[in-house]
Tab-separated table of C-alpha atoms in Angstrom:
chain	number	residue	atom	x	y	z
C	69	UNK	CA	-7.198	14.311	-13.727
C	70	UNK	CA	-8.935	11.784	-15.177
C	71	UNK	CA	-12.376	11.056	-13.189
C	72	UNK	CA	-12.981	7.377	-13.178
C	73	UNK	CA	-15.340	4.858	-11.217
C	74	UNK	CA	-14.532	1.597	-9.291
C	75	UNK	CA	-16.824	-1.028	-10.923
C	76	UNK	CA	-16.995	-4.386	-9.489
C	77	UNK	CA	-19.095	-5.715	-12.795
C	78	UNK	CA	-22.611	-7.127	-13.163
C	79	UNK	CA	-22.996	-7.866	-9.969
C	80	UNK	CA	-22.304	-4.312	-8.568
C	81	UNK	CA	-25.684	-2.565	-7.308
C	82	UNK	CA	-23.920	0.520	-9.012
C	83	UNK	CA	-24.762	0.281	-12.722
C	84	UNK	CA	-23.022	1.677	-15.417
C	85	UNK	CA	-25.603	3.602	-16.361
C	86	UNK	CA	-25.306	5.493	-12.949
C	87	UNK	CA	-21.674	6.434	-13.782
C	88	UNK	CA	-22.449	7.953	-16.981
C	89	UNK	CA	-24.779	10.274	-14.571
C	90	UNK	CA	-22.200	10.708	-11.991
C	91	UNK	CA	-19.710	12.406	-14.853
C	92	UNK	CA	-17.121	10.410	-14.406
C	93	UNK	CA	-15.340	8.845	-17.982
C	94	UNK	CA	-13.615	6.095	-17.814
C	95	UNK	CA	-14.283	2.613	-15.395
C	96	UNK	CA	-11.935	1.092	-12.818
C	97	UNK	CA	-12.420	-2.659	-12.612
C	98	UNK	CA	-10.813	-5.962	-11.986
C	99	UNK	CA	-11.503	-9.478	-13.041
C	100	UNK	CA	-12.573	-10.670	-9.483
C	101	UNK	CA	-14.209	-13.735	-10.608
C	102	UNK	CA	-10.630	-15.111	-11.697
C	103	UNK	CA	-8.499	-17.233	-8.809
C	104	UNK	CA	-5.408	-15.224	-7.549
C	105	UNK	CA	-2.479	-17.128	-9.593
C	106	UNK	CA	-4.631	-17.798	-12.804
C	107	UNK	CA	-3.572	-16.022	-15.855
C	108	UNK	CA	-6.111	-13.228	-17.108
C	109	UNK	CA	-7.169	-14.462	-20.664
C	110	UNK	CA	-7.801	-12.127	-23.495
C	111	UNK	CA	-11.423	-13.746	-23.789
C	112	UNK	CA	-11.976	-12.397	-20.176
C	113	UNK	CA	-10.487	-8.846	-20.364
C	114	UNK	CA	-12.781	-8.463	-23.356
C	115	UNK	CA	-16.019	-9.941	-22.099
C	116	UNK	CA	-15.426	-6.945	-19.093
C	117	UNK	CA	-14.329	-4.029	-21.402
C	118	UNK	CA	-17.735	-4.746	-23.439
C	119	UNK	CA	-20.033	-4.979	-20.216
C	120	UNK	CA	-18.275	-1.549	-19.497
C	121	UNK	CA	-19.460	0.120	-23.062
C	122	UNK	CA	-23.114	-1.070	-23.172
C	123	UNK	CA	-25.719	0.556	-20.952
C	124	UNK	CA	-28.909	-1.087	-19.685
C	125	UNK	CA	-30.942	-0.142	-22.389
C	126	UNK	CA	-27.986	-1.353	-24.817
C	127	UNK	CA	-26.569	2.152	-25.374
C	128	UNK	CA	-23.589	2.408	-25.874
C	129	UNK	CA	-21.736	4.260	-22.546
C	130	UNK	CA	-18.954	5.883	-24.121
C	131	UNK	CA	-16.900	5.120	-21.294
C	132	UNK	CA	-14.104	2.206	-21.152
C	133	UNK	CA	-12.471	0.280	-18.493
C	134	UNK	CA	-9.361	3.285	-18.073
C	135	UNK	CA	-7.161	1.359	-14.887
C	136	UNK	CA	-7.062	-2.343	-13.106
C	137	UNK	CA	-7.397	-2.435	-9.905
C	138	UNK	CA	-6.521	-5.140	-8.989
C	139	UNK	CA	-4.456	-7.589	-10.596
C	140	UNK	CA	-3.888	-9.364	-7.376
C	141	UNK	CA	-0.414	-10.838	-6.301
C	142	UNK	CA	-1.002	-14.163	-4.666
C	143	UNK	CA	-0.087	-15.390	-1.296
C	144	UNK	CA	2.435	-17.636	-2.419
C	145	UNK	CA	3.925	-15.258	-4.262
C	146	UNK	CA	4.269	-13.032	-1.272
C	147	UNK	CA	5.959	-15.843	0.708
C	148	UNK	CA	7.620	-17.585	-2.000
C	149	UNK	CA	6.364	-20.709	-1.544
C	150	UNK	CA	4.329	-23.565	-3.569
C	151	UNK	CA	3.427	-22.535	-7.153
C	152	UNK	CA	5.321	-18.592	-6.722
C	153	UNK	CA	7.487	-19.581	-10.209
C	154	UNK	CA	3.823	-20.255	-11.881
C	155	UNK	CA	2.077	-17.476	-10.645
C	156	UNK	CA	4.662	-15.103	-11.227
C	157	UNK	CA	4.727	-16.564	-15.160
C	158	UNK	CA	1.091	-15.899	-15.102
C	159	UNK	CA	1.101	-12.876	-13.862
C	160	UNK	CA	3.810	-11.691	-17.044
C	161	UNK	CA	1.326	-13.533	-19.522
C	162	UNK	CA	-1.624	-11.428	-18.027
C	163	UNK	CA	0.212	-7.715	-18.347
C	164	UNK	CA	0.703	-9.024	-22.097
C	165	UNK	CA	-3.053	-9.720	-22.170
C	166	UNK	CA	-4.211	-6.557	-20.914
C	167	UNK	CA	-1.797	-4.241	-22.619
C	168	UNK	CA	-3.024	-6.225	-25.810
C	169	UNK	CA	-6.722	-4.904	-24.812
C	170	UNK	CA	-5.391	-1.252	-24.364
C	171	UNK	CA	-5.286	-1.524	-20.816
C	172	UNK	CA	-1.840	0.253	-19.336
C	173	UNK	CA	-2.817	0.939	-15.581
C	174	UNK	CA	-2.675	-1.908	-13.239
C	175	UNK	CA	-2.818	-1.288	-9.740
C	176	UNK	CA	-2.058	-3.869	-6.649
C	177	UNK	CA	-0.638	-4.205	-3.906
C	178	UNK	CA	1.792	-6.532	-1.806
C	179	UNK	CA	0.195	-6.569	2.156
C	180	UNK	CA	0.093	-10.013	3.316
C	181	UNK	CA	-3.063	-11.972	4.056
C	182	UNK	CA	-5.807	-9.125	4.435
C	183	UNK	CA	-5.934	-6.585	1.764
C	184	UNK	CA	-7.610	-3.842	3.980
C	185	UNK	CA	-8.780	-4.043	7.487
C	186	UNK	CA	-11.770	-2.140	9.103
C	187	UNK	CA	-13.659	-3.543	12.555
C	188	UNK	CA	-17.254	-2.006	11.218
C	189	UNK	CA	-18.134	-1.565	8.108
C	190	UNK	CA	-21.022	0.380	8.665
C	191	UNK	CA	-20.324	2.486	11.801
C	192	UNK	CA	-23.163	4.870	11.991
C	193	UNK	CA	-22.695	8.634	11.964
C	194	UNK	CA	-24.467	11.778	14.023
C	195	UNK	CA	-26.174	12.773	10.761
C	196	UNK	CA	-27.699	9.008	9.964
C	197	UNK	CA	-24.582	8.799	7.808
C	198	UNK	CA	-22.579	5.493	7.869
C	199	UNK	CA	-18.949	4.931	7.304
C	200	UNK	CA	-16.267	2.280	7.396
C	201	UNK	CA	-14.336	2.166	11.429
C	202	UNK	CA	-11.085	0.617	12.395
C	203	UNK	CA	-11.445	1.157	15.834
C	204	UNK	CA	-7.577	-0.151	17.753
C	205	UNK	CA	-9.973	-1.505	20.862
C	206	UNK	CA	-12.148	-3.102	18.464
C	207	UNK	CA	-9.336	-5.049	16.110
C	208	UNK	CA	-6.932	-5.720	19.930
C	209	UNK	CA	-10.773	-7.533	20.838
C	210	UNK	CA	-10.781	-9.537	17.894
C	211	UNK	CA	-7.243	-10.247	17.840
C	212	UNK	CA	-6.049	-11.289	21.186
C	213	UNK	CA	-9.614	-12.665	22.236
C	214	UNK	CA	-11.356	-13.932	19.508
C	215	UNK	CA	-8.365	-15.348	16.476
C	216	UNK	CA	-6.187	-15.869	19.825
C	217	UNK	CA	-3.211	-15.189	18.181
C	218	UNK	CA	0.099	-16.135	20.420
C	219	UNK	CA	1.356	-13.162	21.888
C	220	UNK	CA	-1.374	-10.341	20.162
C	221	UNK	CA	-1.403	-8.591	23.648
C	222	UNK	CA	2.075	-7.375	23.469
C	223	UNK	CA	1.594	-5.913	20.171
C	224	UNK	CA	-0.702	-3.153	21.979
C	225	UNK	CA	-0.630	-0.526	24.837
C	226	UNK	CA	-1.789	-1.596	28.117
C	227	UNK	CA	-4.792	0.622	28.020
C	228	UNK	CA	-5.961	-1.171	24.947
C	229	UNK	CA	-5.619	-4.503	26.253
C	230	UNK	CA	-7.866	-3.868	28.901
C	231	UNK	CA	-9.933	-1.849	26.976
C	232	UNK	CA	-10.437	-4.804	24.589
C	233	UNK	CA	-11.054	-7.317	27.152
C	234	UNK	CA	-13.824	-5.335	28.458
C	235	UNK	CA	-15.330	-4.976	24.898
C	236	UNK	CA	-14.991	-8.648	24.191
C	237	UNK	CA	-16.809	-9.535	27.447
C	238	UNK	CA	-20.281	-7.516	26.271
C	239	UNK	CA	-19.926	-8.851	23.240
C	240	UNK	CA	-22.658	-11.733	22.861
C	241	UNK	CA	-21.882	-14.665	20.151
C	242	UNK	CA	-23.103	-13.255	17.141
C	243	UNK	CA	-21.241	-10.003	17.962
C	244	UNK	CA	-18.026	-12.152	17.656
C	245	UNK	CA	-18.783	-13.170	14.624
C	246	UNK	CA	-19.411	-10.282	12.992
C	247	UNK	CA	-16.445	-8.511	14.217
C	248	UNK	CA	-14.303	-11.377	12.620
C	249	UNK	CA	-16.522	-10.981	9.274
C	250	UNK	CA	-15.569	-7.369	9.134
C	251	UNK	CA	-11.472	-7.802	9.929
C	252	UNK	CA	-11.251	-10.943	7.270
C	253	UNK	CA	-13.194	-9.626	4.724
C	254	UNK	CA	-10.605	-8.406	2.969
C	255	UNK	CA	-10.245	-7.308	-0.808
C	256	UNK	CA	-13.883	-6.002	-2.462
C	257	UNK	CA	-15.398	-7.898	-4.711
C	258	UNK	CA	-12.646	-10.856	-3.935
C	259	UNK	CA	-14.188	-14.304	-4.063
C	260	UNK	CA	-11.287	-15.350	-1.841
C	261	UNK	CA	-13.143	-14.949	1.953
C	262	UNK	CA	-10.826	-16.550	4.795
C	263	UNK	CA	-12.130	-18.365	7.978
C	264	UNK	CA	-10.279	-18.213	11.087
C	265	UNK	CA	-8.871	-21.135	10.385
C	266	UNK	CA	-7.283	-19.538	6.810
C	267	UNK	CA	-6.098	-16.240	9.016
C	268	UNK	CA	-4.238	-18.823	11.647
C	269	UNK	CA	-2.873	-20.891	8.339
C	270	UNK	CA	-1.264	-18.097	6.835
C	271	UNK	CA	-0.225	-16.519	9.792
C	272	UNK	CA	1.558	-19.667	10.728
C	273	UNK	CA	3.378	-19.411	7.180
C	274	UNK	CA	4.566	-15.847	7.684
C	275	UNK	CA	6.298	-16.850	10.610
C	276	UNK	CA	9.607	-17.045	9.796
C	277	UNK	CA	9.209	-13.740	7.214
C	278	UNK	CA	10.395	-10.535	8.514
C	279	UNK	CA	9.954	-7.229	6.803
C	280	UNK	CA	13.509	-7.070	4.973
C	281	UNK	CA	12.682	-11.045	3.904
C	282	UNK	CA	9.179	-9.938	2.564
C	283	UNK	CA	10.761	-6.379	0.731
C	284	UNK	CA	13.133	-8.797	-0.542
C	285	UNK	CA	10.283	-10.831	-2.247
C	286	UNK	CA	9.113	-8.087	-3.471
C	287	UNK	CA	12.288	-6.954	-4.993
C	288	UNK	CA	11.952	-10.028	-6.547
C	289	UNK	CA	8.928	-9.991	-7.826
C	290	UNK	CA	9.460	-6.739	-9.943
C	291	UNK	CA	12.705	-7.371	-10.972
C	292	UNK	CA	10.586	-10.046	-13.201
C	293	UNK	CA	7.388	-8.729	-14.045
C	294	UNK	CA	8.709	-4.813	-14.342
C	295	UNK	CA	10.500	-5.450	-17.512
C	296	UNK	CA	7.704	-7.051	-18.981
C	297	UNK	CA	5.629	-3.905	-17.759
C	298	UNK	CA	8.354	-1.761	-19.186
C	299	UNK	CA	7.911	-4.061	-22.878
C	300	UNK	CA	4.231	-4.122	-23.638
C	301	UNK	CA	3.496	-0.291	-22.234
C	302	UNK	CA	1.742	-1.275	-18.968
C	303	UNK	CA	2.533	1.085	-15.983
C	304	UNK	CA	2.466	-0.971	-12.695
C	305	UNK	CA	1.232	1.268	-9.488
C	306	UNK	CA	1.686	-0.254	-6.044
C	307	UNK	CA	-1.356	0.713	-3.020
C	308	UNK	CA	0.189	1.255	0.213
C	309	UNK	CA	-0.691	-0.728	3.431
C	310	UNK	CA	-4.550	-0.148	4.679
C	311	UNK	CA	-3.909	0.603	7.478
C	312	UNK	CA	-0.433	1.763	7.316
C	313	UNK	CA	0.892	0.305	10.317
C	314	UNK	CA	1.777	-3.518	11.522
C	315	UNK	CA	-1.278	-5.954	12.082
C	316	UNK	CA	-1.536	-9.538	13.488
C	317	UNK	CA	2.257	-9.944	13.698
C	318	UNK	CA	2.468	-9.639	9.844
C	319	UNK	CA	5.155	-7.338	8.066
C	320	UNK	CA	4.095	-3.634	6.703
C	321	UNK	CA	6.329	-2.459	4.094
C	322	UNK	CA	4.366	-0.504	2.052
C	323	UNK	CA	2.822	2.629	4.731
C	324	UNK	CA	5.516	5.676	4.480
C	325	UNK	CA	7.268	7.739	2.484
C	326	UNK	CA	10.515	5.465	3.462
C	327	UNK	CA	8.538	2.444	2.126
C	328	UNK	CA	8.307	3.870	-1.192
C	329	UNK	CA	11.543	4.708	-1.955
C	330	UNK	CA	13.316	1.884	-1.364
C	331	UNK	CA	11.202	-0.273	-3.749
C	332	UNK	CA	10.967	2.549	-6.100
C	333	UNK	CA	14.660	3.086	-6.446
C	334	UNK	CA	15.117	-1.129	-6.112
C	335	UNK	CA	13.613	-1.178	-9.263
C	336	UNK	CA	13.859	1.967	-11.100
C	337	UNK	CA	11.497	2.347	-14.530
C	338	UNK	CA	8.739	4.565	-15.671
C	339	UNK	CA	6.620	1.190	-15.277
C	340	UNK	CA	7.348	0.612	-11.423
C	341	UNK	CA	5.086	3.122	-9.555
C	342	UNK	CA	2.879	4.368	-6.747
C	343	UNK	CA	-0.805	4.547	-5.881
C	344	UNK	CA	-0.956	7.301	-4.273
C	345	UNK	CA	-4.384	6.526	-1.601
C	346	UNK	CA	-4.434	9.418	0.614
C	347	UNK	CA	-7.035	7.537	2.842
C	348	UNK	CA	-4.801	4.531	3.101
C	349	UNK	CA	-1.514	7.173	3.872
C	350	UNK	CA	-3.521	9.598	6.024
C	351	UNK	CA	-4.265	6.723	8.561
C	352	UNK	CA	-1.426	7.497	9.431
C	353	UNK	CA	-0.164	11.127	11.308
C	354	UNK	CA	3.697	11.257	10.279
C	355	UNK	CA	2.332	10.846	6.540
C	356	UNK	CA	2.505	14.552	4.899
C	357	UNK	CA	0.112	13.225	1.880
C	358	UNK	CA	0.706	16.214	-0.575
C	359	UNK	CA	4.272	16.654	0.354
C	360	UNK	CA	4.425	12.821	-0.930
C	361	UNK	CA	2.687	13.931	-3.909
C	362	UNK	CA	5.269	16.338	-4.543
C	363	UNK	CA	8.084	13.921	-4.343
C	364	UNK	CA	6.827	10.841	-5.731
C	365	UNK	CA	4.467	12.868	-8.646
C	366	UNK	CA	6.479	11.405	-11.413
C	367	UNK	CA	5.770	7.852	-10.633
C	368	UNK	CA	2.144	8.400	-9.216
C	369	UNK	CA	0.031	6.333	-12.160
C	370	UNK	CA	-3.268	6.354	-9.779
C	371	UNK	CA	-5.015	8.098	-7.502
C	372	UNK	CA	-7.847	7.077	-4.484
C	373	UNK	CA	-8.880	10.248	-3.215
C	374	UNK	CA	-10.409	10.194	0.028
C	375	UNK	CA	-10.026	10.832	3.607
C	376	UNK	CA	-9.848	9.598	7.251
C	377	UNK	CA	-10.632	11.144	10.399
C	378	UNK	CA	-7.966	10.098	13.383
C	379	UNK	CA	-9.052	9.548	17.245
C	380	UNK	CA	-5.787	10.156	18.163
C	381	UNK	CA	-2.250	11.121	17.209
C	382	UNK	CA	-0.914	7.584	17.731
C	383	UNK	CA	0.630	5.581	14.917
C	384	UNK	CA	-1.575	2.856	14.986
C	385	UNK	CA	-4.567	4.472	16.256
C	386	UNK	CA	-8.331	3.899	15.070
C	387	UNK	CA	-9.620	6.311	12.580
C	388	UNK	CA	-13.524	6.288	10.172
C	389	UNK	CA	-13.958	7.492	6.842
C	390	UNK	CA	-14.511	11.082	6.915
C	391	UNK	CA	-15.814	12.857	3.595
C	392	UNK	CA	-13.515	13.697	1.479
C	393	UNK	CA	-13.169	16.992	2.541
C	394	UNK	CA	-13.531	16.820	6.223
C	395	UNK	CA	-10.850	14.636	7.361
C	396	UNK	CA	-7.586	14.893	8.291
C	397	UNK	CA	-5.212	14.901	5.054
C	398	UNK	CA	-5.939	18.523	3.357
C	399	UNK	CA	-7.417	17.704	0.304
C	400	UNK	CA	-6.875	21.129	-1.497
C	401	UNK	CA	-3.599	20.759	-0.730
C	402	UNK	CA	-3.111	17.471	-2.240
C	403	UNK	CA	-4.935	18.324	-5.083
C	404	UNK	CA	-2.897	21.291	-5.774
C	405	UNK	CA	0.313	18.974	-5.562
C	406	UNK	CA	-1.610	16.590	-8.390
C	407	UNK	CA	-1.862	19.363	-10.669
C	408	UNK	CA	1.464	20.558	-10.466
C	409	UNK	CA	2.731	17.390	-11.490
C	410	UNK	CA	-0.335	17.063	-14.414
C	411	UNK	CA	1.575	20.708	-15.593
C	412	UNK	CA	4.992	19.569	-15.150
C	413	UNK	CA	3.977	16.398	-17.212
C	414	UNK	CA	2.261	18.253	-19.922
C	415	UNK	CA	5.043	20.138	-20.202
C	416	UNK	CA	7.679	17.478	-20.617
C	417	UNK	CA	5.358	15.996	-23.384
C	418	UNK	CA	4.186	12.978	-21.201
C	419	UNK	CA	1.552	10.584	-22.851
C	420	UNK	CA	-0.286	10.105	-18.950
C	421	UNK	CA	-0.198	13.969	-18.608
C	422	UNK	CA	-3.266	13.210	-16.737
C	423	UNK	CA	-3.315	11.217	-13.937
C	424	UNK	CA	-6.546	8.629	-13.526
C	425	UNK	CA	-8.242	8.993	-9.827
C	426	UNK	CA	-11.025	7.854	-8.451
C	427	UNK	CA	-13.105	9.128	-5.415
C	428	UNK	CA	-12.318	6.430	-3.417
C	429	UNK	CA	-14.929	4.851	-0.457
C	430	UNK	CA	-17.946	7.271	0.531
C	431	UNK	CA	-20.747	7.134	3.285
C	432	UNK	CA	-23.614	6.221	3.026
C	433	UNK	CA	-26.253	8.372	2.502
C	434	UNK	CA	-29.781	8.986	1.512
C	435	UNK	CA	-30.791	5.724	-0.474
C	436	UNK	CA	-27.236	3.982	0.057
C	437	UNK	CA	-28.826	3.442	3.152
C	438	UNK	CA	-31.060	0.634	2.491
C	439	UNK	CA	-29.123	-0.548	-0.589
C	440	UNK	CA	-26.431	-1.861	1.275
C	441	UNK	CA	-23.957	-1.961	-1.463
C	442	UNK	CA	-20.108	-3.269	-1.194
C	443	UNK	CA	-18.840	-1.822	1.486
C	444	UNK	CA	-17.150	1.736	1.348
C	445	UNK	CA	-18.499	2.084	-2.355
C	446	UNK	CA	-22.113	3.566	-1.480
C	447	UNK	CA	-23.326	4.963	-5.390
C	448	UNK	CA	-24.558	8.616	-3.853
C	449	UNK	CA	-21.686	8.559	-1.316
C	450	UNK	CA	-19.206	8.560	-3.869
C	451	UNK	CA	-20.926	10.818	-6.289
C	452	UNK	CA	-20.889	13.498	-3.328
C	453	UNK	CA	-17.141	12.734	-3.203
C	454	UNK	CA	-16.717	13.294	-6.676
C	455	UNK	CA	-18.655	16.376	-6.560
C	456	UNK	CA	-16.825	18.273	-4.281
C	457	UNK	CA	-13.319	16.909	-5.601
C	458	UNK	CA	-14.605	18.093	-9.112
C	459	UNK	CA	-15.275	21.387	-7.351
C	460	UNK	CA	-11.860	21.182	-5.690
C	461	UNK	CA	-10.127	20.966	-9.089
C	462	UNK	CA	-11.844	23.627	-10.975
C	463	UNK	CA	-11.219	26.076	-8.582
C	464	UNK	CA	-7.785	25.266	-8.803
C	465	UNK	CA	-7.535	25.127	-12.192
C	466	UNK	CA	-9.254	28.273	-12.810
C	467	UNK	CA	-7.146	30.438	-10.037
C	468	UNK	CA	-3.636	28.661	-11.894
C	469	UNK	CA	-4.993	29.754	-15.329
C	470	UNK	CA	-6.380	33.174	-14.398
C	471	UNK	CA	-9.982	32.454	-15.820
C	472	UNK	CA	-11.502	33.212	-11.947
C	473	UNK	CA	-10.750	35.964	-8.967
């Protein structure tokens, strides 16, 4: 695999200087400054790949910016409404602007409204450890009592409900608020933060769109933009649903195995793919991770390795971010199924032989503590993620090839 870095640019505590020292070779990165909708220019994409090569004392890094993540899809795209017909133009012009730059991984995704949810996003841990939380009590709380969304309470068991009313009841004002800072936050590094008012706004549009009218849109969507993908050497890897199971009344399409191949066999091309997030897919229990490994491998461009650790068996159930090795998807197992595929690939010849992944979230730990970086992307959490998926991969490797006992 290839061992890259999320990167959220100059702004990101994380420097690149501190990747070079974590070992990992190439950069994952976005243009998060840009609007949702605007076309990526060629002036921008280069102005990022060159913060990417030069170190803090001007060195050059030797590392470049390997996979996007994200090129966002915008809301009206999603619902096919106001400027869609622009915004999907744009987004053509800005896969023709990246592969121009050398750039031929772009990953997104297509959940409505919220990117990711979590209900803390720094949930502390036995050890002095801290993690990101969805807690189900937590997000019914927020929903049904604090956003007031028509009708929330039927969308949850009985024992949540009442469960949540207690919560929201000890909760003083400023303990509403940040409960609804942590649900809306949303994408990293976005500049796009929503109000309550924005959630209720968009919820309001969404309305009238049901799951086959929204997989329908998406359909849509890479019907145009695949081809384009497919011209200018850009492979295109969809991120499932975080979580991977219905929230505020929106539609899901995007959290099983199911999910997957419908859109991948809607549009069928070596440039419509999967993200394969095993943190995002393990939230949920009927999700066999590395058996979807096995059967999506040839149209897995990405991978976020890292792991969740469920309260309960339920679908939608609340989970934290477990290390990477200690939750419940079975890492070794996964990463076994990744370097099958690598093999398989390498033997049919295939330019992306190896796949990019990234250790994906961490805890905090030791000085992440009081740095209080982006959420979920502590710099010595993830470099103890890396380390033991590193370790992971060269045991592997060396029992496959014979080289250990």
């Amino acid at each position: 695999m290839k061992q890259t870095w999320r990167w959220f640019g100059p702004a990101d505590l994380a420097k690149i200087d501190d990747v070079v020292q974590a070992g990992a070779t190439g950069i994952v990165s976005a243009l998060h400054h840009v609007p949702n909708g605007v076309v990526w220019s060629a002036e921008e994409i280069g102005r990022r790949q060159q913060q990417i090569r030069v170190m803090t004392d001007g060195r050059q890094s030797g590392i470049e910016w390997q996979v996007i993540e994200s090129l966002p899809v915008s809301e009206d795209i999603k619902k096919q409404k106001g400027n869609w017909r622009e915004h999907v133009a744009n987004y053509k012009q800005s896969l023709r602007n990246v592969a121009a730059a050398g750039l031929d991984v772009v990953c997104y995704n297509f959940m409505p409204v919220l990117d990711w949810t979590r209900t803390d996003l720094r949930w502390p841990l036995p050890n002095g450890a801290s993690c990101m939380r969805f807690d189900i009590n937590d997000f019914a709380a927020f929903e049904i009592h604090i956003l007031e969304r028509p009708g929330a309470s039927e969308a949850f068991a009985p024992e949540v409900v009442a469960e949540a009313a207690r919560r929201h009841a000890a909760l003083d004002d400023a303990g509403r608020k940040q409960l609804a800072r942590n649900v809306t936050m949303g994408l990293p590094g976005s500049t796009e933060s929503m109000t309550l008012e924005d959630v209720r706004a968009h919820l309001a549009e969404y309305a009238g769109i049901s799951p086959d009218r929204l997989r329908r849109h998406f359909v849509d969507f890479l019907s145009e933009v695949v081809p384009v993908a497919e011209e200018v050497g850009v492979r295109l890897c969809c991120h499932p649903d975080d979580p991977p199971f219905p929230l505020l009344g929106l539609p899901r399409i995007m959290s099983t195995a199911a999910d997957y191949r419908y859109i991948l066999d809607a549009v069928d091309s070596p440039s419509n793919g999967m993200t394969l997030c095993s943190g995002s897919l393990g939230a949920r229990p009927d999700n066999d991770v590395p058996a979807m490994m096995d059967e999506f491998g040839p149209k897995v461009h990405f991978l976020h390795l890292r792991n969740v650790k469920r309260d309960t068996g339920a679908i939608a159930g609340s989970f934290f971010e477990a290390e990477h090795l200690a939750g419940d998807t079975d890492m070794v197992a996964l990463i076994a199924a990744i370097l099958r595929e690598e093999s398989r690939r390498k033997a049919e010849g295939r330019a992306d032989a190896q796949i990019p992944m990234r250790p994906d979230h961490g805890q905090d730990i030791l000085d992440d503590l009081p740095r209080r970086a982006q959420p979920g992307y502590p710099t010595i959490g993830r470099l103890k993620g890396l380390a033991e998926l590193r370790g992971v991969m060269t045991a592997l490797e060396h029992r496959q090839y014979g080289l250990g006992g």
